[in-house]
PDB file of C-alpha atoms in Angstrom:
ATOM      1  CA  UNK A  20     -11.767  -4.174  -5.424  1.00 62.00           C
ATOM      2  CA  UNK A  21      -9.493  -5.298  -8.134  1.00 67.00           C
ATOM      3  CA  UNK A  22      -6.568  -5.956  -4.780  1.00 72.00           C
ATOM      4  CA  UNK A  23      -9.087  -7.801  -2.933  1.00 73.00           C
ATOM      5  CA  UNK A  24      -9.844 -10.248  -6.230  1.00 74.00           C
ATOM      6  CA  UNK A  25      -6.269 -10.913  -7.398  1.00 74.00           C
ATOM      7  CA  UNK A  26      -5.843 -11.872  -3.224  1.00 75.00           C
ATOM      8  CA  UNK A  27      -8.951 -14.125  -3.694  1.00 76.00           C
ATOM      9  CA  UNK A  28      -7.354 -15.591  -6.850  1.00 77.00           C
ATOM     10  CA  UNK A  29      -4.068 -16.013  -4.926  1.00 76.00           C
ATOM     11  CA  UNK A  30      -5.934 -18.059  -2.412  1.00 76.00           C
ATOM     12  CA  UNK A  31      -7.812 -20.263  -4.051  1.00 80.00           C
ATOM     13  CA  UNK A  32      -5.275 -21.013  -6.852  1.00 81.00           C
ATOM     14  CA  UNK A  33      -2.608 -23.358  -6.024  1.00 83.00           C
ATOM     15  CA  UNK A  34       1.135 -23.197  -7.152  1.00 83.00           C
ATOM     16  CA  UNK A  35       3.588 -25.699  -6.915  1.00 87.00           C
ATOM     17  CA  UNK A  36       6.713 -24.400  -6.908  1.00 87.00           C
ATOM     18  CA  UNK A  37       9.877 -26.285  -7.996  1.00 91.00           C
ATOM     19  CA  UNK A  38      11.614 -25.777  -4.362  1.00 90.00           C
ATOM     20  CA  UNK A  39      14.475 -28.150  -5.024  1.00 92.00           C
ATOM     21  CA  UNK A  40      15.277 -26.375  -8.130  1.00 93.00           C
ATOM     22  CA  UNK A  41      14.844 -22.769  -6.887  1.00 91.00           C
ATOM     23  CA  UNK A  42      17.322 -23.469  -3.746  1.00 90.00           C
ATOM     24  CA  UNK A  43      19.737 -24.741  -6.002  1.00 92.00           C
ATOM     25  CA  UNK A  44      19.008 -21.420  -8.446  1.00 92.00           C
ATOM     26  CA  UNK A  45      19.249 -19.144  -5.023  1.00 90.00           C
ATOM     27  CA  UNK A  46      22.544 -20.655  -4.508  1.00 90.00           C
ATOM     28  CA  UNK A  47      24.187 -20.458  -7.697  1.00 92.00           C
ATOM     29  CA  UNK A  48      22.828 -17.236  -8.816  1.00 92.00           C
ATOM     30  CA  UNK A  49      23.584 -14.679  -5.347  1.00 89.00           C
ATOM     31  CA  UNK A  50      27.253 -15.077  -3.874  1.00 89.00           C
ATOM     32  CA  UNK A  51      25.549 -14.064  -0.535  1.00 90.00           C
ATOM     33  CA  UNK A  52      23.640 -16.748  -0.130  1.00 89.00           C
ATOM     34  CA  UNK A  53      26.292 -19.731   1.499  1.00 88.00           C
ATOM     35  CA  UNK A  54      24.301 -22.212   2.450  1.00 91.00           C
ATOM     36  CA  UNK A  55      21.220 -24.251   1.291  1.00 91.00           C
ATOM     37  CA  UNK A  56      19.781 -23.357   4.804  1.00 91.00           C
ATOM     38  CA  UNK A  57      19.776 -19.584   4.002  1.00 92.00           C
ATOM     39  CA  UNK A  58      18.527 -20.403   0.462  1.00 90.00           C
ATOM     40  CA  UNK A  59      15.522 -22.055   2.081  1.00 92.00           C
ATOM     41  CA  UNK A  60      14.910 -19.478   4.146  1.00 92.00           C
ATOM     42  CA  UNK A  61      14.781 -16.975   1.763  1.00 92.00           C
ATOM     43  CA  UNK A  62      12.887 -19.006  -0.599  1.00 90.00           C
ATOM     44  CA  UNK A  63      10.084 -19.507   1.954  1.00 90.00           C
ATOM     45  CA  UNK A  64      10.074 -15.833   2.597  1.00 91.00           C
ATOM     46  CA  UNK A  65       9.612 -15.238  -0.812  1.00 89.00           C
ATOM     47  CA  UNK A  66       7.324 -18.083  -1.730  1.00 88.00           C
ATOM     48  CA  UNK A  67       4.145 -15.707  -1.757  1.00 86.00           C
ATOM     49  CA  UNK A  68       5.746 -13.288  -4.037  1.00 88.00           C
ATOM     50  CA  UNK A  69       6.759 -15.553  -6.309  1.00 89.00           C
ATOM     51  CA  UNK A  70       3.410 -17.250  -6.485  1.00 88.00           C
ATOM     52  CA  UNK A  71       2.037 -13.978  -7.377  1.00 86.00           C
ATOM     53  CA  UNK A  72       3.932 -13.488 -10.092  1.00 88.00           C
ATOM     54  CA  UNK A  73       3.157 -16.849 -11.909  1.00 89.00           C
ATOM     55  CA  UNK A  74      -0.757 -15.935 -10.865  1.00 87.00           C
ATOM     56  CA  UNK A  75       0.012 -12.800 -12.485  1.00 87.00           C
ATOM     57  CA  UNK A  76       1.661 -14.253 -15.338  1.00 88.00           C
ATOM     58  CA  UNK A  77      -0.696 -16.739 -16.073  1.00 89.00           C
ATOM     59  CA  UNK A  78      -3.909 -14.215 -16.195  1.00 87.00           C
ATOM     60  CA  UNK A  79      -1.507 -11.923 -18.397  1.00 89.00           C
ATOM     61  CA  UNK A  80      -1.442 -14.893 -21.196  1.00 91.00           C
ATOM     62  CA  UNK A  81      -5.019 -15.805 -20.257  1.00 90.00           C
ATOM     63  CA  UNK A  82      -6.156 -12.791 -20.999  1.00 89.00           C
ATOM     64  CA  UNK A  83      -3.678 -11.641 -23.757  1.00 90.00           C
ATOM     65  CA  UNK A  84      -2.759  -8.915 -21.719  1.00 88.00           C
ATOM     66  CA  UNK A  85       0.611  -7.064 -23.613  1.00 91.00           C
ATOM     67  CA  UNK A  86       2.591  -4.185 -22.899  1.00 92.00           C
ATOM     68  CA  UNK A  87       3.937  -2.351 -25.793  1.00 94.00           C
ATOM     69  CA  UNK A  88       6.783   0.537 -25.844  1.00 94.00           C
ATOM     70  CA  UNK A  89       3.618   3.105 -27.101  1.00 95.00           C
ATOM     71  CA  UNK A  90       1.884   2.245 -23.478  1.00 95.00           C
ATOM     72  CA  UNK A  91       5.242   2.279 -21.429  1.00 95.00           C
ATOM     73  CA  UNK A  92       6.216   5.630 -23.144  1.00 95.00           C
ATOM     74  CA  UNK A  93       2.647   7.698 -22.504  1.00 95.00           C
ATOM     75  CA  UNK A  94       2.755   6.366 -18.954  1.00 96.00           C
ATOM     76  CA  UNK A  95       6.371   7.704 -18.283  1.00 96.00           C
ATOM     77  CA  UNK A  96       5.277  11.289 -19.806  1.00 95.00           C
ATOM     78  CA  UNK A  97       1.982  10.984 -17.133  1.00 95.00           C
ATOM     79  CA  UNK A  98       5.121  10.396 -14.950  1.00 95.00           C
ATOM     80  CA  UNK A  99       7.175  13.237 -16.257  1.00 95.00           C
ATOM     81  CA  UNK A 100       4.185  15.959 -15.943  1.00 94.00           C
ATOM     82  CA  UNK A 101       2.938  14.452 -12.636  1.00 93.00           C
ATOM     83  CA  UNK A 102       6.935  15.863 -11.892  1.00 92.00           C
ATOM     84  CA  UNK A 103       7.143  18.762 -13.241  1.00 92.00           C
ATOM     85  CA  UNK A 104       3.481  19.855 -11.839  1.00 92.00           C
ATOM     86  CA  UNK A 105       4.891  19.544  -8.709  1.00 91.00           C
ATOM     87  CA  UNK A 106       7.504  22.146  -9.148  1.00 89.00           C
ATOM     88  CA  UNK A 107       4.731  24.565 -10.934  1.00 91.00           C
ATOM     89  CA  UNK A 108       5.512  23.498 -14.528  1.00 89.00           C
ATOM     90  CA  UNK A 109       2.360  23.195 -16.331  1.00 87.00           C
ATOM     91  CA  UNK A 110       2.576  24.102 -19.476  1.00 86.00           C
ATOM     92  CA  UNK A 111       5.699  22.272 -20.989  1.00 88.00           C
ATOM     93  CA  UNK A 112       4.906  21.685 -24.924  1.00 92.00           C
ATOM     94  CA  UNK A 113       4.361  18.042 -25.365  1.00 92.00           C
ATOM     95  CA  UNK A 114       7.458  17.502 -27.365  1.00 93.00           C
ATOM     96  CA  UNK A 115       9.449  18.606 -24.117  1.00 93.00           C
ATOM     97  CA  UNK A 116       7.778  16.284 -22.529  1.00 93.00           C
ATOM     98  CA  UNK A 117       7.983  13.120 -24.219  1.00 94.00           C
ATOM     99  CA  UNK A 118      11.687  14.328 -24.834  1.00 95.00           C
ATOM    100  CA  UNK A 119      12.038  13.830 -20.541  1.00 94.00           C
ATOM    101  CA  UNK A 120       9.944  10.505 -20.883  1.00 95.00           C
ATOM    102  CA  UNK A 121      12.451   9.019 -23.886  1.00 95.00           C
ATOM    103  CA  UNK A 122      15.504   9.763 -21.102  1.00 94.00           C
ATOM    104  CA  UNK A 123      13.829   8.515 -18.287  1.00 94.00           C
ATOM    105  CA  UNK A 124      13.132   5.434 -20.232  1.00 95.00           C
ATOM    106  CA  UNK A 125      17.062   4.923 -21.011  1.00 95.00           C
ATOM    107  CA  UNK A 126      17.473   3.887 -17.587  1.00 95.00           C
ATOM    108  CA  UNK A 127      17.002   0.061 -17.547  1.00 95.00           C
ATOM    109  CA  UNK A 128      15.661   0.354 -13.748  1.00 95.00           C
ATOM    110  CA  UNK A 129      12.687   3.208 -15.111  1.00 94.00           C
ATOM    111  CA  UNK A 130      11.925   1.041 -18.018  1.00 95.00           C
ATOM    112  CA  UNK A 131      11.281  -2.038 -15.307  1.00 94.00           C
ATOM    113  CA  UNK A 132       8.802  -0.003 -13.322  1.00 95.00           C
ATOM    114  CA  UNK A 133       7.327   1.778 -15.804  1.00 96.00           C
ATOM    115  CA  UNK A 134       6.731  -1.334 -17.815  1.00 95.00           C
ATOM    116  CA  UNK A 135       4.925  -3.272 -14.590  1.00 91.00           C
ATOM    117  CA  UNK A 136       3.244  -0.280 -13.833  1.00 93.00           C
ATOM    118  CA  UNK A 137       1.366  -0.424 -16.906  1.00 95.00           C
ATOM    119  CA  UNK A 138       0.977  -3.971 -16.810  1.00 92.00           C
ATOM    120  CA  UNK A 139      -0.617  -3.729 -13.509  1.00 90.00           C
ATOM    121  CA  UNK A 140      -2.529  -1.241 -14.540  1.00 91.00           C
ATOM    122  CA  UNK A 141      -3.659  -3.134 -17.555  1.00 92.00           C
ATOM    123  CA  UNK A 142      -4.392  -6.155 -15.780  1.00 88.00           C
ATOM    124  CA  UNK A 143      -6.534  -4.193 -13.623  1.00 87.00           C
ATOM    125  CA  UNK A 144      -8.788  -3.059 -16.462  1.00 88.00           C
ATOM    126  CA  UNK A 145      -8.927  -6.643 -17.519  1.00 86.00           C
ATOM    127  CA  UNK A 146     -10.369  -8.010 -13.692  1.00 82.00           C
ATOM    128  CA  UNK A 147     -12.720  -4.614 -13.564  1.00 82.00           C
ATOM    129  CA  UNK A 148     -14.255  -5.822 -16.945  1.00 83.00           C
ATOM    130  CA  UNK A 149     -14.570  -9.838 -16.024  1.00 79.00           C
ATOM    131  CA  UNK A 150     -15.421  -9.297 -12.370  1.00 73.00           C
ATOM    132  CA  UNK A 151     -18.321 -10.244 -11.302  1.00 75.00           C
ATOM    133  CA  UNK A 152     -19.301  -7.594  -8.527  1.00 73.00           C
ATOM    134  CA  UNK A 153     -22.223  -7.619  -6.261  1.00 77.00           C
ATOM    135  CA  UNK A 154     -22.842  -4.375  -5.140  1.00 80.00           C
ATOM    136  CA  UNK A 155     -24.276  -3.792  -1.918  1.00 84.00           C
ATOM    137  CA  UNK A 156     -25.299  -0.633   0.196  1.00 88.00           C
ATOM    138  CA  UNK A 157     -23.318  -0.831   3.823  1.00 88.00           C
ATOM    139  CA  UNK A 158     -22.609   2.150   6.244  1.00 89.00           C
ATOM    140  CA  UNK A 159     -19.801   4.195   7.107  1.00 91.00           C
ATOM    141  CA  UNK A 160     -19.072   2.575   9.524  1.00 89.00           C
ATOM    142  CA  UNK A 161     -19.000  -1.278   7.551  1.00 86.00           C
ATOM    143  CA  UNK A 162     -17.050   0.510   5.167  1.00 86.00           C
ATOM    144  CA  UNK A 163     -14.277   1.580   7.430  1.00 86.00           C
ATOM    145  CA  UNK A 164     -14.601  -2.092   8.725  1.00 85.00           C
ATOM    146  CA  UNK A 165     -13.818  -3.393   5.562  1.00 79.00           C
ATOM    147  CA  UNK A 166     -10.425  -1.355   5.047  1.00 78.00           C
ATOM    148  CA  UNK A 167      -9.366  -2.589   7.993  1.00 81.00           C
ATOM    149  CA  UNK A 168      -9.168  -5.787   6.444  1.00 72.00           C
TER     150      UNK A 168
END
């Protein structure tokens, strides 16, 4: 539900991006890229990602949606026990465990994911509460219809 109304929002919300700029910033910023061809083409592959991100951005400040280090850090020891549970380790006092989560979180690229996690996860509970949602009965079978979609 909450996919299918941030891809509605994506659709219907138009985003002009700054294309001139952004080839020049592909080109100057990634000593791969060697031509403003290339640039292009990566830009255009990339357009819908980076769309979603301003969407994303914009409904985080809209709705005063903020991540802070308390959230990031109980999320990485969810992480951390969803880990060790899978190697039999249930128990594991909780100061153990936030003591894995503070380590995992010294790694820049953890922090990154674990931060948008939660900031996915919070934006989530923001659409789920402003959503307006018609339920309907359907069958099985219109059910497996619609995740084919």
């Amino acid at each position: 539900f909450v996919n299918k109304v941030l891809e509605d929002v994506s659709e219907k919300t138009e985003v002009k991006l700054p294309e001139a700029f952004l080839v020049k910033w592909l080109l100057f910023s990634n000593p791969n890229i060697t031509s403003e061809e290339q640039a292009k083409e990566i830009l255009e592959a990339e357009k819908s990602i980076i769309k979603n991100q301003i969407i994303e951005g914009k409904l985080f400040q809209d709705y005063d949606v903020k991540v802070e280090y308390a959230d990031v850090l109980s999320q990485a020891e969810v992480l951390v026990n969803n880990q060790l549970a899978m190697y039999g380790i249930h128990n594991l006092p909780q100061e153990e465990v936030q003591k894995y989560a503070v380590e995992m979180l010294k790694q820049e690229e953890q922090v990154r994911q674990v931060s948008q996690e939660v900031a996915m996860n919070k934006l989530k509970e923001v659409i789920l509460e402003k959503a307006k949602k018609n339920e309907t009965k359907i069958s099985h079978d219109e059910f497996l219809a619609l995740l084919q979609k």
